[in-house]
mmCIF file of C-alpha atoms in Angstrom:
data_model
loop_
_atom_site.group_PDB
_atom_site.id
_atom_site.type_symbol
_atom_site.label_atom_id
_atom_site.label_comp_id
_atom_site.label_asym_id
_atom_site.label_seq_id
_atom_site.Cartn_x
_atom_site.Cartn_y
_atom_site.Cartn_z
ATOM 1 C CA MET A 1 104.494 96.304 89.317
ATOM 2 C CA GLY A 2 104.182 92.572 90.815
ATOM 3 C CA PHE A 3 101.682 90.920 91.846
ATOM 4 C CA PHE A 4 102.707 91.093 94.615
ATOM 5 C CA ASP A 5 102.656 94.517 94.962
ATOM 6 C CA VAL A 6 98.642 94.653 93.664
ATOM 7 C CA VAL A 7 97.658 92.426 96.339
ATOM 8 C CA ASN A 8 98.233 92.180 99.939
ATOM 9 C CA VAL A 9 97.948 88.059 100.432
ATOM 10 C CA TYR A 10 97.388 88.637 103.900
ATOM 11 C CA GLY A 11 94.364 90.843 103.329
ATOM 12 C CA LEU A 12 93.248 87.974 101.330
ATOM 13 C CA LEU A 13 93.400 85.217 103.500
ATOM 14 C CA PHE A 14 91.102 87.398 106.117
ATOM 15 C CA VAL A 15 88.965 88.677 104.395
ATOM 16 C CA THR A 16 88.237 85.337 102.857
ATOM 17 C CA ILE A 17 87.538 83.960 106.635
ATOM 18 C CA MET A 18 86.174 86.755 107.490
ATOM 19 C CA ILE A 19 83.124 86.406 104.471
ATOM 20 C CA ALA A 20 82.846 82.711 105.492
ATOM 21 C CA PRO A 21 80.811 82.985 108.450
ATOM 22 C CA HIS A 22 77.847 84.964 106.583
ATOM 23 C CA ILE A 23 77.608 82.748 103.686
ATOM 24 C CA VAL A 24 77.668 79.548 106.259
ATOM 25 C CA TYR A 25 74.887 82.344 108.109
ATOM 26 C CA ALA A 26 72.494 82.756 103.988
ATOM 27 C CA ARG A 27 73.126 78.958 103.331
ATOM 28 C CA THR A 28 72.118 77.487 106.708
ATOM 29 C CA HIS A 29 68.463 80.477 107.963
ATOM 30 C CA SER A 30 66.849 82.857 106.394
ATOM 31 C CA TYR A 31 66.751 86.293 107.539
ATOM 32 C CA ASN A 32 64.637 88.971 105.997
ATOM 33 C CA THR A 33 66.455 92.598 104.360
ATOM 34 C CA LYS A 34 62.774 93.415 103.952
ATOM 35 C CA SER A 35 62.952 94.181 107.342
ATOM 36 C CA ILE A 36 64.709 96.843 106.962
ATOM 37 C CA GLU A 37 62.913 100.641 106.323
ATOM 38 C CA ASN A 38 65.792 102.460 105.367
ATOM 39 C CA ARG A 39 66.879 101.104 101.435
ATOM 40 C CA ALA A 40 69.552 103.338 102.101
ATOM 41 C CA MET A 41 70.864 102.706 104.900
ATOM 42 C CA LEU A 42 71.427 98.989 103.679
ATOM 43 C CA TYR A 43 72.915 100.360 100.718
ATOM 44 C CA ILE A 44 74.893 101.916 103.433
ATOM 45 C CA ASP A 45 75.999 98.488 105.117
ATOM 46 C CA ARG A 46 76.699 96.756 101.182
ATOM 47 C CA ILE A 47 78.550 99.105 100.202
ATOM 48 C CA GLY A 48 81.144 99.087 103.098
ATOM 49 C CA LYS A 49 81.017 96.123 103.516
ATOM 50 C CA TYR A 50 82.221 95.654 99.537
ATOM 51 C CA CYS A 51 84.166 98.093 99.166
ATOM 52 C CA GLY A 52 85.949 96.647 102.177
ATOM 53 C CA ALA A 53 86.447 93.320 101.718
ATOM 54 C CA PHE A 54 88.189 94.694 98.583
ATOM 55 C CA LEU A 55 90.638 97.452 99.619
ATOM 56 C CA MET A 56 92.026 94.841 102.042
ATOM 57 C CA ALA A 57 92.640 92.215 99.551
ATOM 58 C CA ILE A 58 93.608 94.850 96.773
ATOM 59 C CA ASN A 59 96.009 97.912 96.466
ATOM 60 C CA ILE A 60 95.040 100.429 94.737
ATOM 61 C CA GLY A 61 97.092 103.235 95.072
ATOM 62 C CA ILE A 62 94.923 105.528 95.918
ATOM 63 C CA LEU A 63 95.668 107.237 99.419
ATOM 64 C CA GLU A 64 97.603 104.605 99.761
ATOM 65 C CA MET A 65 101.627 104.543 102.064
ATOM 66 C CA ARG A 66 101.577 101.425 102.762
ATOM 67 C CA PHE A 67 103.803 99.482 106.823
ATOM 68 C CA THR A 68 105.622 102.449 107.881
ATOM 69 C CA SER A 69 108.164 99.375 108.524
ATOM 70 C CA ASP A 70 108.341 95.967 108.845
ATOM 71 C CA LEU A 71 107.455 95.842 111.755
ATOM 72 C CA MET A 72 104.038 97.712 111.731
ATOM 73 C CA LYS A 73 103.898 94.987 109.174
ATOM 74 C CA GLU A 74 104.596 92.073 111.516
ATOM 75 C CA PHE A 75 102.348 93.166 114.435
ATOM 76 C CA TRP A 76 100.152 94.210 111.808
ATOM 77 C CA LEU A 77 99.589 90.577 110.659
ATOM 78 C CA TYR A 78 99.596 89.253 113.648
ATOM 79 C CA SER A 79 96.780 91.423 115.336
ATOM 80 C CA THR A 80 94.642 91.288 112.096
ATOM 81 C CA ALA A 81 95.060 87.008 112.742
ATOM 82 C CA VAL A 82 93.649 87.380 116.711
ATOM 83 C CA LEU A 83 90.822 89.766 116.190
ATOM 84 C CA VAL A 84 89.971 87.773 112.932
ATOM 85 C CA ALA A 85 89.688 83.973 115.387
ATOM 86 C CA ILE A 86 87.933 85.573 117.886
ATOM 87 C CA TYR A 87 85.387 87.804 115.096
ATOM 88 C CA ILE A 88 85.357 83.737 114.280
ATOM 89 C CA ILE A 89 83.947 82.323 118.130
ATOM 90 C CA LEU A 90 81.749 85.226 118.358
ATOM 91 C CA TRP A 91 80.048 83.455 115.133
ATOM 92 C CA ILE A 92 79.607 79.972 116.387
ATOM 93 C CA PHE A 93 78.953 81.507 119.202
ATOM 94 C CA PHE A 94 76.163 83.003 117.165
ATOM 95 C CA ILE A 95 75.266 80.541 115.090
ATOM 96 C CA LYS A 96 74.407 78.207 118.526
ATOM 97 C CA THR A 97 72.448 80.732 120.115
ATOM 98 C CA GLU A 98 71.393 83.997 117.664
ATOM 99 C CA LYS A 99 71.632 86.502 120.646
ATOM 100 C CA LYS A 100 72.018 89.828 119.330
ATOM 101 C CA GLY A 101 74.301 90.253 122.006
ATOM 102 C CA ILE A 102 76.456 88.298 119.731
ATOM 103 C CA ALA A 103 75.375 90.099 116.833
ATOM 104 C CA TYR A 104 76.408 93.717 117.794
ATOM 105 C CA ALA A 105 79.728 92.204 119.338
ATOM 106 C CA ILE A 106 80.107 90.470 115.893
ATOM 107 C CA THR A 107 79.929 93.794 113.825
ATOM 108 C CA ILE A 108 81.463 96.162 116.133
ATOM 109 C CA LEU A 109 84.934 93.625 115.505
ATOM 110 C CA ALA A 110 84.228 93.385 112.146
ATOM 111 C CA GLY A 111 83.933 97.027 111.601
ATOM 112 C CA PHE A 112 86.631 97.418 113.533
ATOM 113 C CA ILE A 113 89.017 95.181 112.351
ATOM 114 C CA LEU A 114 88.672 96.750 108.787
ATOM 115 C CA MET A 115 89.118 100.212 110.325
ATOM 116 C CA TYR A 116 92.397 99.195 111.694
ATOM 117 C CA CYS A 117 93.863 97.341 109.408
ATOM 118 C CA GLY A 118 92.685 100.136 107.507
ATOM 119 C CA LEU A 119 95.108 103.266 109.960
ATOM 120 C CA LEU A 120 97.832 99.887 110.193
ATOM 121 C CA GLN A 121 98.659 99.674 106.781
ATOM 122 C CA VAL A 122 98.131 103.995 106.205
ATOM 123 C CA LYS A 123 94.889 102.885 103.173
ATOM 124 C CA SER A 124 92.551 105.789 104.196
ATOM 125 C CA LEU A 125 89.685 104.599 101.866
ATOM 126 C CA LEU A 126 89.717 101.126 103.866
ATOM 127 C CA LEU A 127 89.533 103.474 107.304
ATOM 128 C CA PHE A 128 86.794 105.625 105.453
ATOM 129 C CA ALA A 129 85.344 102.038 104.063
ATOM 130 C CA GLY A 130 85.265 100.129 108.036
ATOM 131 C CA VAL A 131 83.420 103.197 109.437
ATOM 132 C CA VAL A 132 80.176 103.266 106.429
ATOM 133 C CA TYR A 133 80.341 99.384 107.327
ATOM 134 C CA LEU A 134 79.789 100.387 111.092
ATOM 135 C CA ALA A 135 77.485 102.978 110.431
ATOM 136 C CA GLY A 136 75.115 100.565 107.828
ATOM 137 C CA GLU A 137 75.883 97.815 109.908
ATOM 138 C CA ILE A 138 74.822 98.087 113.014
ATOM 139 C CA TYR A 139 71.878 100.017 111.833
ATOM 140 C CA ALA A 140 70.899 96.938 110.067
ATOM 141 C CA THR A 141 71.055 93.998 112.217
ATOM 142 C CA LYS A 142 68.917 96.169 114.637
ATOM 143 C CA LYS A 143 66.308 96.123 112.665
ATOM 144 C CA ILE A 144 66.829 92.382 111.402
ATOM 145 C CA LEU A 145 66.891 91.470 115.177
#
C-alpha cells in the first residue's frame, strides 16, 4: 500500500482551498458561537465538517470503493474544481457584503460538495459526513447570523 493509496492529493487540495476562507473570516471577523443554544447541533456541525475534510483527503478503506472508472475520476476532478471555484467566489462576496442569503448559499454548496464527492468516489462515510455537516451548519448559520 503506497502513499497515494492512502492520501487523495486532489481531495486534500480541495479541502485546503475550502478551509482557507473559514480561517480568513475567523481571523478578520468575530462571531459568537454562544448564540447557539443547542450545543449538540454545534458539535454535529463540527463533527461533520472535520470528518468530511478528513475523509475527502484520506482514504481509510472502510465503506470505500473508489471511482468506478478513469472517466469518472476526470469528471469528478473537473466538476469539483468548478464547484470549489464557485465556493470561493461566494466567500469573496460574503466577506464584502455579509448577506444572510450568501451565507446560506455557501453552507449549502459546501455540504453539496462533500456529498457529491462521497457519491462520485463511492465513499459512504464521506456522503454521510456531508449530510451531517449540512444539517449542523444550516442550524449554526441560522443562529449566528
